[in-house]
XYZ file of C-alpha atoms in Angstrom:
692
model
C -29.917 28.135 38.070
C -33.102 29.613 39.495
C -32.365 32.667 37.321
C -33.695 30.630 34.433
C -37.104 30.334 36.085
C -37.469 34.081 36.398
C -38.119 34.347 32.701
C -41.398 32.564 33.044
C -42.695 34.962 35.661
C -42.946 37.458 32.830
C -44.503 35.124 30.249
C -47.803 36.938 30.424
C -46.038 40.117 29.340
C -44.173 38.290 26.609
C -47.338 36.627 25.341
C -49.142 39.926 25.255
C -46.331 41.453 23.228
C -46.352 38.457 20.905
C -50.105 38.736 20.374
C -49.685 42.343 19.351
C -46.928 41.588 16.858
C -47.831 41.485 13.185
C -47.277 38.290 11.174
C -44.505 38.047 8.639
C -43.456 35.392 6.137
C -40.752 34.282 8.542
C -39.651 35.078 12.071
C -36.379 34.623 13.926
C -35.796 31.905 16.493
C -33.008 33.317 18.676
C -30.728 31.503 21.135
C -29.645 33.036 24.453
C -27.170 31.953 27.111
C -27.125 32.535 30.884
C -23.538 32.256 32.148
C -24.311 31.893 35.858
C -26.543 28.849 35.314
C -24.785 27.591 32.161
C -28.175 27.433 30.493
C -29.375 27.980 26.910
C -32.785 29.246 25.916
C -34.368 29.442 22.464
C -37.390 31.470 21.549
C -39.218 32.568 18.424
C -41.637 34.792 20.323
C -41.065 38.504 19.520
C -42.201 39.356 23.036
C -39.741 36.997 24.645
C -36.972 38.204 22.335
C -37.611 41.780 23.454
C -37.677 40.714 27.093
C -34.454 38.667 26.820
C -32.640 41.435 24.983
C -33.466 43.748 27.882
C -32.298 41.309 30.548
C -28.844 41.956 32.078
C -28.291 38.242 32.703
C -28.913 36.836 29.245
C -26.975 37.404 26.057
C -27.485 36.309 22.493
C -25.126 33.506 21.421
C -25.265 34.634 17.793
C -27.161 31.497 16.772
C -30.535 32.022 15.166
C -32.647 30.614 12.379
C -35.809 31.459 10.481
C -39.171 29.842 11.213
C -42.718 30.258 9.928
C -44.794 32.098 12.549
C -48.232 31.021 11.277
C -49.801 28.149 9.376
C -50.592 30.561 6.526
C -46.909 31.376 6.133
C -45.745 27.776 6.281
C -45.425 25.392 3.318
C -47.331 22.150 2.881
C -46.199 19.537 5.359
C -45.369 22.009 8.109
C -46.866 21.431 11.530
C -47.109 23.473 14.707
C -44.174 22.890 17.031
C -45.173 21.679 20.446
C -43.456 23.714 23.140
C -42.778 22.494 26.654
C -41.275 24.139 29.702
C -40.256 21.323 32.017
C -39.173 22.190 35.568
C -36.226 19.920 36.421
C -34.355 20.389 39.721
C -34.385 24.122 39.776
C -34.176 24.839 36.049
C -36.828 25.142 33.409
C -36.100 23.475 30.077
C -37.494 24.831 26.848
C -38.199 21.993 24.433
C -39.518 22.113 20.845
C -40.620 19.306 18.589
C -42.632 18.756 15.417
C -42.656 14.991 15.889
C -46.236 14.326 16.898
C -45.345 11.015 18.514
C -42.743 12.791 20.608
C -45.201 15.558 21.496
C -47.902 13.070 22.479
C -45.398 11.180 24.630
C -44.304 14.349 26.438
C -47.887 15.381 27.037
C -48.339 12.353 29.311
C -45.868 13.813 31.800
C -46.566 16.491 34.368
C -45.015 19.267 32.293
C -45.936 22.913 32.219
C -46.980 23.258 28.601
C -46.314 26.703 27.217
C -49.549 27.932 25.765
C -49.664 29.208 22.225
C -47.780 28.238 19.092
C -44.438 29.929 18.606
C -43.735 28.640 15.110
C -44.322 26.056 12.418
C -41.680 23.736 10.955
C -41.480 20.693 8.688
C -40.701 17.350 10.346
C -37.474 15.646 9.241
C -37.826 12.483 7.191
C -35.345 9.769 8.124
C -33.265 12.406 9.867
C -32.995 14.672 6.828
C -34.600 17.757 5.288
C -35.285 18.591 1.672
C -32.506 20.570 0.004
C -34.624 23.735 0.019
C -35.000 23.568 3.810
C -32.447 24.077 6.553
C -31.988 21.199 9.024
C -31.883 22.013 12.728
C -30.156 19.490 14.981
C -31.208 19.135 18.589
C -28.594 18.563 21.259
C -29.374 17.320 24.769
C -27.284 17.715 27.897
C -27.701 16.136 31.335
C -24.823 16.403 33.791
C -26.600 14.143 36.285
C -26.873 17.002 38.753
C -30.009 18.688 37.549
C -28.578 20.748 34.713
C -30.646 19.494 31.796
C -30.725 21.539 28.630
C -31.471 21.491 24.913
C -29.769 23.337 22.054
C -30.847 23.738 18.448
C -27.933 23.977 16.013
C -28.143 25.545 12.591
C -24.708 24.418 11.420
C -22.654 21.253 11.566
C -19.897 23.190 13.329
C -22.273 24.207 16.131
C -23.551 20.654 16.509
C -19.983 19.324 16.518
C -19.058 21.842 19.183
C -21.901 20.614 21.394
C -20.862 17.005 20.924
C -17.245 17.876 21.696
C -18.503 19.332 24.983
C -20.347 16.154 25.905
C -23.820 16.914 24.584
C -25.867 14.097 23.076
C -27.010 14.558 19.497
C -30.718 13.925 18.891
C -30.204 14.368 15.159
C -32.171 16.589 12.792
C -35.521 17.363 14.423
C -36.733 20.499 12.605
C -36.725 21.644 8.980
C -37.033 25.413 8.603
C -36.592 28.085 5.908
C -33.134 28.084 4.365
C -30.903 25.833 2.311
C -29.711 22.446 3.476
C -25.963 21.884 3.464
C -26.439 18.250 4.465
C -26.028 16.945 0.926
C -22.801 18.874 0.445
C -21.454 17.629 3.767
C -22.289 14.054 2.815
C -20.595 14.440 -0.569
C -17.393 15.767 0.994
C -17.467 12.942 3.553
C -17.819 10.473 0.665
C -14.811 12.005 -1.078
C -12.737 11.718 2.085
C -13.672 8.031 2.246
C -13.444 7.137 -1.438
C -10.612 9.295 -2.801
C -7.246 10.668 -1.768
C -8.890 13.975 -0.903
C -11.775 16.236 -1.967
C -11.179 18.956 -4.544
C -13.553 21.673 -5.710
C -13.780 19.938 -9.078
C -14.699 16.586 -7.557
C -17.221 18.112 -5.157
C -18.956 19.820 -8.072
C -18.874 16.586 -10.063
C -20.601 14.567 -7.354
C -23.100 17.367 -6.740
C -23.917 17.260 -10.456
C -24.133 13.466 -10.830
C -25.243 12.271 -7.415
C -23.384 9.704 -5.339
C -24.463 6.523 -7.127
C -23.805 7.919 -10.592
C -20.394 9.189 -9.506
C -19.515 5.764 -8.127
C -20.578 4.192 -11.422
C -18.334 6.657 -13.246
C -15.418 5.797 -10.973
C -15.821 2.068 -11.549
C -14.997 2.574 -15.253
C -12.521 5.470 -14.968
C -9.203 5.108 -16.836
C -6.816 3.097 -14.688
C -3.612 4.458 -13.194
C -0.369 2.541 -13.578
C 2.971 2.002 -11.909
C 6.179 2.280 -13.922
C 7.263 -0.814 -15.853
C 10.757 -0.969 -14.414
C 13.421 -3.370 -15.734
C 14.907 -6.316 -13.907
C 17.957 -5.663 -11.765
C 20.251 -8.148 -10.088
C 19.202 -9.145 -6.576
C 22.395 -7.840 -4.994
C 23.350 -4.231 -5.635
C 26.657 -3.932 -7.501
C 29.305 -1.899 -5.720
C 29.312 0.473 -8.681
C 25.592 1.298 -8.184
C 25.568 4.164 -5.711
C 23.716 7.449 -5.249
C 20.694 7.813 -7.509
C 21.412 4.397 -9.067
C 21.029 2.728 -5.672
C 17.970 4.846 -4.800
C 16.169 4.127 -8.081
C 16.930 0.399 -8.236
C 17.338 -0.822 -4.670
C 14.775 1.201 -2.727
C 11.047 1.673 -3.251
C 11.552 5.365 -4.010
C 10.315 5.231 -7.674
C 7.172 3.307 -6.651
C 6.474 5.563 -3.674
C 6.778 8.674 -5.808
C 4.490 7.222 -8.488
C 1.953 6.258 -5.822
C 1.741 9.883 -4.690
C 1.650 11.243 -8.240
C -1.235 8.908 -9.062
C -3.010 9.827 -5.830
C -2.661 13.550 -6.474
C -3.864 13.622 -10.084
C -5.259 10.240 -11.149
C -8.851 10.128 -12.348
C -9.394 6.647 -10.872
C -9.480 7.881 -7.293
C -11.784 5.158 -5.986
C -9.795 2.352 -7.628
C -6.624 3.718 -6.070
C -8.187 3.959 -2.605
C -9.440 0.377 -2.787
C -6.062 -0.857 -4.055
C -4.388 0.998 -1.181
C -6.776 -0.696 1.251
C -6.006 -4.110 -0.262
C -2.272 -3.404 0.053
C -2.810 -3.069 3.815
C -4.733 -6.350 4.033
C -2.653 -8.569 1.733
C 0.614 -7.021 2.863
C 4.058 -7.130 1.320
C 6.804 -4.763 2.417
C 9.795 -2.937 1.049
C 11.642 -3.822 4.231
C 12.018 -7.297 2.715
C 11.405 -6.589 -0.984
C 13.386 -3.441 -1.759
C 13.476 -3.843 -5.546
C 11.084 -1.279 -7.057
C 10.592 -3.230 -10.298
C 9.043 -6.013 -8.197
C 6.890 -3.877 -5.886
C 5.546 -1.900 -8.856
C 4.272 -5.154 -10.385
C 2.738 -6.282 -7.089
C 0.889 -3.023 -6.533
C -0.307 -3.101 -10.148
C -2.026 -6.411 -9.386
C -4.071 -4.685 -6.683
C -4.934 -1.778 -8.980
C -5.944 -4.148 -11.784
C -8.217 -6.250 -9.557
C -9.533 -3.617 -7.125
C -13.025 -3.884 -8.643
C -12.691 -7.520 -9.645
C -13.174 -10.681 -7.611
C -11.449 -11.347 -4.310
C -10.716 -14.907 -5.423
C -8.670 -13.474 -8.298
C -6.879 -11.141 -5.896
C -5.900 -14.134 -3.760
C -4.724 -16.063 -6.803
C -2.571 -13.353 -8.347
C -1.033 -12.198 -5.061
C -0.280 -15.800 -4.105
C 1.694 -16.317 -7.312
C 3.402 -12.934 -7.183
C 7.146 -13.445 -6.731
C 7.085 -10.458 -4.378
C 4.747 -12.398 -2.079
C 6.840 -15.501 -2.707
C 9.880 -13.657 -1.422
C 8.130 -11.816 1.419
C 6.457 -14.882 2.966
C 8.813 -17.585 1.739
C 6.530 -19.518 -0.598
C 9.074 -19.184 -3.397
C 11.442 -22.175 -3.325
C 9.459 -23.955 -0.629
C 10.463 -27.561 -1.238
C 8.374 -30.668 -0.763
C 9.067 -32.431 2.549
C 11.937 -34.879 2.730
C 12.319 -36.410 6.163
C 15.608 -38.059 5.329
C 17.136 -34.748 4.333
C 15.460 -32.751 7.128
C 13.337 -30.686 4.702
C 9.813 -29.526 5.576
C 7.445 -27.242 3.694
C 7.738 -23.584 4.690
C 4.635 -22.610 6.685
C 4.982 -18.830 6.576
C 2.753 -18.015 3.614
C 0.163 -20.648 4.519
C -0.191 -19.259 8.038
C -0.520 -15.620 6.998
C -2.839 -16.433 4.105
C -5.233 -17.994 6.587
C -4.792 -15.630 9.520
C -4.459 -12.256 7.796
C -5.654 -12.484 4.199
C -8.827 -14.567 4.335
C -10.449 -16.336 7.310
C -8.863 -15.143 10.552
C -8.124 -17.069 13.708
C -11.667 -17.739 14.955
C -15.008 -18.719 13.463
C -17.239 -15.718 12.821
C -20.890 -14.960 12.433
C -21.858 -13.126 9.274
C -21.680 -9.799 11.140
C -18.064 -10.370 12.159
C -18.790 -11.254 15.781
C -17.098 -14.394 17.084
C -18.806 -17.722 17.479
C -18.251 -19.416 20.823
C -18.465 -22.925 22.214
C -20.507 -24.025 25.223
C -17.816 -22.656 27.513
C -18.094 -19.227 25.887
C -14.686 -19.517 24.237
C -13.989 -18.535 20.618
C -13.750 -21.452 18.198
C -10.442 -21.701 16.278
C -10.871 -21.600 12.519
C -8.001 -24.013 11.933
C -5.221 -25.882 13.694
C -1.467 -26.144 13.332
C -2.051 -29.344 11.385
C -4.198 -27.375 8.931
C -1.342 -24.889 8.430
C 1.067 -27.749 7.767
C -1.256 -29.222 5.151
C -1.651 -25.858 3.398
C 2.121 -25.397 3.493
C 2.455 -28.659 1.550
C -0.083 -27.322 -0.967
C 2.206 -24.394 -1.757
C 5.379 -26.386 -2.409
C 7.087 -26.542 -5.794
C 6.817 -22.878 -6.812
C 9.856 -20.834 -7.778
C 10.834 -17.568 -9.448
C 10.592 -17.324 -13.247
C 13.936 -17.672 -15.013
C 15.548 -14.375 -15.943
C 15.032 -13.841 -19.672
C 12.293 -16.491 -19.900
C 12.375 -20.245 -20.298
C 11.339 -23.185 -18.150
C 11.824 -22.965 -14.413
C 14.127 -25.328 -12.601
C 14.181 -26.137 -8.910
C 14.889 -23.108 -6.696
C 15.574 -20.350 -9.208
C 17.163 -17.082 -8.091
C 15.016 -14.057 -7.211
C 13.237 -12.492 -10.188
C 10.094 -10.356 -9.881
C 9.341 -9.881 -13.596
C 6.536 -12.463 -13.892
C 4.406 -14.795 -11.737
C 6.064 -17.730 -10.029
C 6.244 -21.006 -11.931
C 5.677 -24.554 -10.718
C 8.324 -27.257 -10.761
C 6.169 -30.360 -10.521
C 8.961 -32.611 -9.296
C 9.369 -30.360 -6.268
C 5.662 -30.367 -5.331
C 4.227 -32.517 -2.557
C 1.704 -34.795 -4.270
C 0.413 -36.564 -1.150
C -3.165 -36.076 0.070
C -3.833 -32.952 2.155
C -6.632 -32.090 4.603
C -7.755 -28.455 4.462
C -10.418 -26.259 6.110
C -13.620 -27.942 7.247
C -12.109 -31.381 6.652
C -11.903 -31.033 2.859
C -9.344 -33.515 1.508
C -7.270 -32.939 -1.601
C -6.508 -36.334 -3.123
C -2.988 -37.465 -3.868
C -1.363 -37.238 -7.263
C -2.394 -33.709 -8.214
C -0.258 -31.025 -9.805
C 0.948 -27.879 -8.058
C -1.573 -25.797 -10.060
C -4.460 -28.125 -9.191
C -3.610 -28.142 -5.487
C -3.160 -24.358 -5.395
C -6.499 -23.630 -7.059
C -8.349 -26.171 -4.948
C -6.813 -24.729 -1.787
C -7.758 -21.169 -2.749
C -11.304 -22.331 -3.505
C -11.440 -24.015 -0.100
C -10.351 -20.778 1.584
C -12.453 -18.454 -0.568
C -15.648 -20.383 0.149
C -15.122 -20.492 3.902
C -17.983 -18.653 5.694
C -15.506 -16.375 7.503
C -14.248 -14.695 4.339
C -17.222 -12.338 3.723
C -17.214 -10.733 7.213
C -13.416 -10.876 7.479
C -12.824 -8.947 4.255
C -15.889 -6.711 4.630
C -14.857 -5.478 8.060
C -11.315 -4.643 7.026
C -12.387 -2.803 3.878
C -14.894 -0.794 5.939
C -12.116 0.023 8.406
C -9.808 1.255 5.664
C -12.432 3.339 3.847
C -14.940 4.504 6.469
C -14.101 3.811 10.101
C -12.191 1.561 12.445
C -15.096 0.387 14.582
C -18.038 -0.459 12.294
C -21.147 -1.884 13.906
C -21.838 -5.611 13.481
C -24.957 -4.698 11.483
C -22.853 -2.674 9.020
C -20.367 -5.535 8.665
C -23.227 -7.966 8.181
C -24.854 -5.941 5.406
C -21.578 -5.654 3.485
C -20.648 -9.289 4.125
C -23.982 -10.356 2.648
C -23.067 -8.534 -0.568
C -19.653 -10.217 -0.577
C -21.376 -13.589 -0.276
C -23.879 -12.765 -3.034
C -23.734 -9.640 -5.181
C -27.360 -10.118 -6.220
C -26.405 -12.313 -9.148
C -25.178 -15.270 -7.082
C -21.540 -14.207 -7.426
C -19.286 -14.363 -4.397
C -16.398 -11.950 -3.803
C -17.440 -9.159 -6.207
C -15.339 -6.267 -4.912
C -17.144 -3.666 -6.992
C -20.435 -4.608 -5.343
C -18.754 -4.718 -1.926
C -17.254 -1.239 -2.328
C -20.618 0.103 -3.518
C -22.281 -1.398 -0.452
C -19.662 0.053 1.909
C -19.906 3.586 0.561
C -23.695 3.760 0.219
C -24.519 2.148 3.551
C -26.469 4.364 5.996
C -23.603 4.029 8.468
C -21.277 5.663 5.939
C -23.597 8.342 4.630
C -25.063 11.393 6.354
C -24.057 14.947 7.154
C -22.703 14.425 10.674
C -21.954 11.395 12.820
C -22.666 11.547 16.533
C -21.421 8.104 17.621
C -18.325 8.639 19.761
C -16.226 5.874 18.158
C -17.217 6.659 14.565
C -14.561 7.263 11.908
C -10.807 6.897 12.112
C -7.555 8.767 12.551
C -6.385 9.982 9.155
C -3.223 7.986 8.551
C -0.142 9.949 7.393
C -0.405 8.959 3.716
C -4.005 10.161 3.527
C -3.227 13.292 5.543
C -0.561 14.104 2.943
C -2.735 13.536 -0.105
C -5.795 15.259 1.354
C -3.713 18.306 2.225
C -2.140 18.590 -1.221
C -5.358 17.992 -3.137
C -7.499 20.180 -0.876
C -5.136 23.143 -1.012
C -4.703 22.843 -4.768
C -1.041 21.904 -4.533
C 1.144 20.424 -7.231
C 3.975 18.022 -6.523
C 6.223 15.349 -7.954
C 5.828 13.446 -4.664
C 9.551 13.402 -3.960
C 9.613 15.487 -0.778
C 6.463 13.942 0.701
C 7.598 10.366 0.058
C 10.743 11.028 2.058
C 8.885 12.624 4.981
C 6.297 9.911 5.523
C 8.761 7.662 7.305
C 9.014 10.155 10.175
C 5.257 9.745 10.609
C 5.639 5.927 10.743
C 4.102 5.191 7.347
C 6.720 4.918 4.641
C 4.712 3.886 1.566
C 4.580 0.089 0.996
C 7.127 -0.468 3.773
C 5.066 -1.814 6.657
C 7.199 -3.130 9.523
C 5.639 -6.607 9.222
C 2.934 -8.640 7.531
C 0.578 -7.221 10.172
C 0.717 -3.876 8.326
C 1.525 -0.520 9.901
C -1.188 -1.150 12.485
C -3.307 -4.227 13.322
C -7.031 -4.105 12.451
C -8.054 -5.049 16.002
C -6.001 -2.395 17.822
C -8.117 -0.788 20.574
C -7.897 2.504 22.406
C -7.131 1.751 26.072
C -9.357 4.552 27.358
C -12.529 3.579 25.504
C -12.051 0.023 24.274
C -13.171 1.057 20.789
C -11.299 -0.315 17.796
C -9.019 2.349 16.344
C -6.266 0.751 14.226
C -4.479 3.887 13.017
C -3.822 5.106 16.558
C -1.186 2.361 16.842
C 1.233 4.640 14.975
C 0.289 7.830 16.830
C 2.639 8.760 19.634
C 4.444 11.835 20.910
C 7.012 11.643 18.138
C 4.607 11.141 15.259
C 2.203 13.806 16.547
C 4.986 16.374 16.285
C 6.117 14.918 12.965
C 2.625 15.388 11.529
C 2.462 19.004 12.710
C 5.972 19.731 11.445
C 5.187 18.191 8.075
C 2.100 20.373 7.679
C 4.135 23.376 8.773
C 6.864 22.695 6.205
C 4.368 22.369 3.355
C 2.036 25.202 4.369
C 4.086 27.820 6.157
C 7.315 27.454 4.203
C 8.114 28.409 0.663
C 7.781 26.087 -2.314
C 10.056 23.055 -2.110
C 12.531 23.038 -4.954
C 12.887 20.152 -7.367
C 15.499 17.508 -6.583
C 17.830 17.735 -9.560
C 18.919 14.112 -9.080
C 15.374 12.920 -9.897
C 14.478 12.838 -13.584
C 11.477 15.053 -14.319
C 11.275 16.428 -10.777
C 9.178 19.571 -10.359
C 9.187 20.108 -6.597
C 6.206 20.858 -4.355
C 4.224 24.079 -4.192
C 0.832 25.463 -3.190
C -0.918 28.120 -5.254
C -2.123 30.423 -2.503
C -3.835 32.905 -4.831
C -7.403 31.544 -4.383
C -6.968 31.463 -0.607
C -5.504 34.961 -0.481
C -8.612 36.196 -2.287
C -10.607 35.178 0.814
C -8.155 36.572 3.347
C -10.031 39.876 3.707
C -12.861 37.897 5.332
C -11.241 35.506 7.839
C -14.542 33.780 8.617
C -15.122 33.006 4.928
C -11.525 31.807 4.566
C -11.769 29.473 7.547
C -15.183 28.186 6.501
C -13.946 27.347 3.009
C -11.033 25.390 4.482
C -13.311 23.755 7.036
C -15.660 22.485 4.345
C -12.787 21.116 2.297
C -11.036 19.310 5.150
C -13.794 18.516 7.680
C -16.987 18.405 5.575
C -18.168 21.472 7.490
C -17.840 19.890 10.940
C -15.005 22.022 12.321
C -16.361 22.865 15.767
C -17.427 26.409 16.553
C -14.813 26.556 19.319
C -11.979 25.664 16.948
C -13.436 27.885 14.234
C -13.519 30.928 16.507
C -9.961 30.351 17.732
C -8.684 30.086 14.154
C -10.577 33.172 13.011
C -9.069 35.105 15.931
C -5.586 33.942 14.950
C -6.133 34.992 11.335
C -7.451 38.383 12.410
C -4.263 38.885 14.389
C -2.329 38.926 11.115
C -2.245 42.226 9.278
C -5.013 42.488 6.715
C -2.451 43.548 4.144
C -0.502 40.298 4.579
C -2.977 38.087 2.764
C -0.447 35.287 2.210
C 0.299 34.827 5.904
C -3.399 35.015 6.690
C -4.132 32.233 4.205
C -1.258 30.080 5.431
C -2.172 30.599 9.095
C -5.757 29.525 8.485
C -4.682 26.470 6.480
C -2.107 25.358 9.049
C -4.568 25.594 11.942
C -7.461 23.907 10.120
C -5.208 21.052 8.990
C -4.095 20.485 12.581
C -7.638 20.604 13.987
C -8.961 17.358 15.455
C -11.890 17.303 13.016
C -9.373 17.197 10.145
C -7.026 14.710 11.766
C -9.874 12.368 12.745
C -12.141 11.677 9.792
C -15.791 11.369 10.769
């Protein structure tokens, strides 16, 4: 490590050479690396550059950026960078800053200040540079054994590489000549969060409109729809086999339409929010395997994705699909003599999973505790029993219309109907001691109960946190949850539960926006459904959704077929190694890791998948590789294009270099294999699989 210090013995020579150099509009700041001491060194001094280039121990890393060498060259707002060489346990550290507070602070220490000004730069404002300036991120490393170092990254991939190697990210600290890619990175991150995958067309659209205007456009985009399928008998007739059984007694038609909508629908944000709601207010094809019913249930979530959460609770409560899934349909009023009690299933899950949760919360989602430091239960078993009595008397609508009678057979065509004579009309005590008086109708009790739940103080943070998890990241900070929960509680016009305002707040929050996220537990594993749609949309594929819908089960996420009401993964699932909340990792194991890689391989490396002739209108699945083959002559450009599409430019330099090497190993004349190789490797990279 003492090799690093030897540079400074020659500083007088370097300074003399620098003094003799003529000024130019810009100069190069060049990074060097010393392998023996594992040390990086950056300089914009022409004299030092010449000296380092002549040293046998130092080599250029290939990283460099332009700076302004004099005040006359620099634009308005530029300041002289303070430069410090700090001796720390046998190694000298070269440090640059244009933050005057930071420079003043460092000047109070016993540091060997490097005389002279190497360059001028513009300070970052709120961690960002103007679009006509290039941001430089500063990384800091301290191994606790004296090896302290700084790096200055010109690209997101270089910064990501440093973070992957354990470096701390100090954020954007310098703005220098060049063009900022931060806005583009932020736009692609937004599209990963708010759609089923970025496309060139969408990226250009958001670049043209800006984020807020694009969101406003999405809020009024034409709405997608599920097929209006006809009623079928609850039990499959023996004569209904093959495609008849598939199309009427499995969710196949709904799953295929979900993917078709996700691939091509213009209402991308509405669909993403509806998908998130489907994983909060869960029903499952494991119990409800009639596609005509599930299509109607999922349409409710599409219709109300930007509406009010109170309406979502109302319509899902009365959905016969929910009635079947959680046993509210045909729940009879209690009759002690006959041994009948109200079914508690829906009441319990409505409270625990759809609205208030098990324990009292602060507005930021943290738990309230009693004097003993224990969490405070939101409700008791008695509360569940009272809510169960609220939801008695509801049954399926009669097939073909008409007035419902007690305990009708299963029919998913329309909302459940009340049979007043089968409803418990006794008084009921709900959340926070609210009492529903006796003698009320089933409709009155249901609406009063939903109001009681909806106005509970837990609902804003409970719903806000889960929507953030589904759209942005599994472990949002309490402050982020609190800001979004405040919008849920009051959208600015004294309206509670406005999902449009909540979604706007989630996607425009500072914790969601930005070009690169350095927090270790930020983001989330891309669940199989989103991995599928992002791959198809990003590569420019076309598909009827048939093949993909059948493959998702091997990755533990068959569409709308969660194994239980707790969804495919619980929202509080934590990683054992770090303790951070990471819900999607609950379905990642040895088997599903290989299934994900094999699925990508089958789509990317194989030939087009032929249409299933048993499916009406099937077209198969294919990728048009022509645009990617056009880039195959320049592997770096090919990989970078893929990296921007699938990682918002944050594919690490290490991964990037490995992939470029692999592409170069393919004959330059085989442009198709080059394109496929690059796509397969980028799609399997950790920065694609984990959305940050």
